[in-house]
């Protein structure tokens, strides 16, 4: 369009400008079968757009939440149709998730990766419920928040302080959390007993007595 003297300010209506550009080239814009997409841009159809995954995993009710297709796949474009730009880098998306939902960086990185796998790799399409749902899929420390003092200050606790307290990061109760053992590194449900016998300095070593 710029080559044909047609300029459109970003974010402004563009339909009229596209028609003027088509007229300059002698193209009937209303008849897309009369010209080739190499000569002039054609409307993008729904079939040309896709996300990496078209459904977000089901919630507790068993409902599957479909998400709209957002990316253009024509000629390997990969741009977001609504915003006209490519999706942010992995690091940029991690920073967005971390800062927007106040998540620890390590958890935000895993949440951002999961959102991208679902096809939600642009902040404009990410909802808080999506980020919280993704956070439930990864082991992380439990945190509950209270506002105390005058002036009020945010106080964070690593355990529930009252019945019904939910995690600040994923909004799930403590009992439904997964934690990572600092000793062996495996993932453990909150209510599953898990112990290690760890020798400490000064502990006596008893001789091995074989059974008869």
Short mmCIF file of N, CA, C and O in Angstrom, two decimals, residues 14 58 106 148 154 161-162 174 196 199 201:
data_model
loop_
_atom_site.label_atom_id
_atom_site.label_comp_id
_atom_site.label_asym_id
_atom_site.label_seq_id
_atom_site.Cartn_x
_atom_site.Cartn_y
_atom_site.Cartn_z
N UNK A 14 -8.91 1.00 8.28
CA UNK A 14 -8.09 0.77 7.11
C UNK A 14 -8.87 0.31 5.88
O UNK A 14 -8.32 0.19 4.80
N UNK A 58 -9.48 -28.87 30.40
CA UNK A 58 -10.76 -28.75 31.08
C UNK A 58 -10.58 -28.34 32.52
O UNK A 58 -9.56 -28.60 33.14
N UNK A 106 10.68 -18.52 38.75
CA UNK A 106 10.77 -19.91 38.29
C UNK A 106 9.39 -20.45 37.91
O UNK A 106 9.23 -21.14 36.90
N UNK A 148 -1.95 -6.47 57.08
CA UNK A 148 -1.87 -6.17 58.50
C UNK A 148 -1.28 -4.79 58.74
O UNK A 148 -0.55 -4.26 57.91
N UNK A 154 1.51 -5.96 53.30
CA UNK A 154 1.25 -7.32 52.84
C UNK A 154 2.17 -8.28 53.58
O UNK A 154 3.39 -8.11 53.59
N UNK A 161 -3.37 -19.89 57.25
CA UNK A 161 -3.56 -19.29 58.56
C UNK A 161 -4.99 -19.45 59.06
O UNK A 161 -5.27 -19.22 60.22
N UNK A 162 -5.88 -19.86 58.19
CA UNK A 162 -7.28 -20.04 58.56
C UNK A 162 -7.90 -21.05 57.61
O UNK A 162 -7.38 -21.32 56.53
N UNK A 174 -4.22 -25.57 50.13
CA UNK A 174 -2.93 -26.21 50.44
C UNK A 174 -2.99 -27.70 50.18
O UNK A 174 -2.04 -28.29 49.67
N UNK A 196 12.81 -38.76 55.06
CA UNK A 196 14.17 -39.22 54.77
C UNK A 196 14.92 -39.34 56.08
O UNK A 196 14.72 -38.55 57.01
N UNK A 199 21.74 -38.54 57.91
CA UNK A 199 22.78 -38.51 58.95
C UNK A 199 23.25 -37.08 59.20
O UNK A 199 23.38 -36.29 58.27
N UNK A 201 26.15 -34.56 61.54
CA UNK A 201 27.48 -34.62 62.12
C UNK A 201 27.39 -35.03 63.59
O UNK A 201 26.61 -34.47 64.36
#
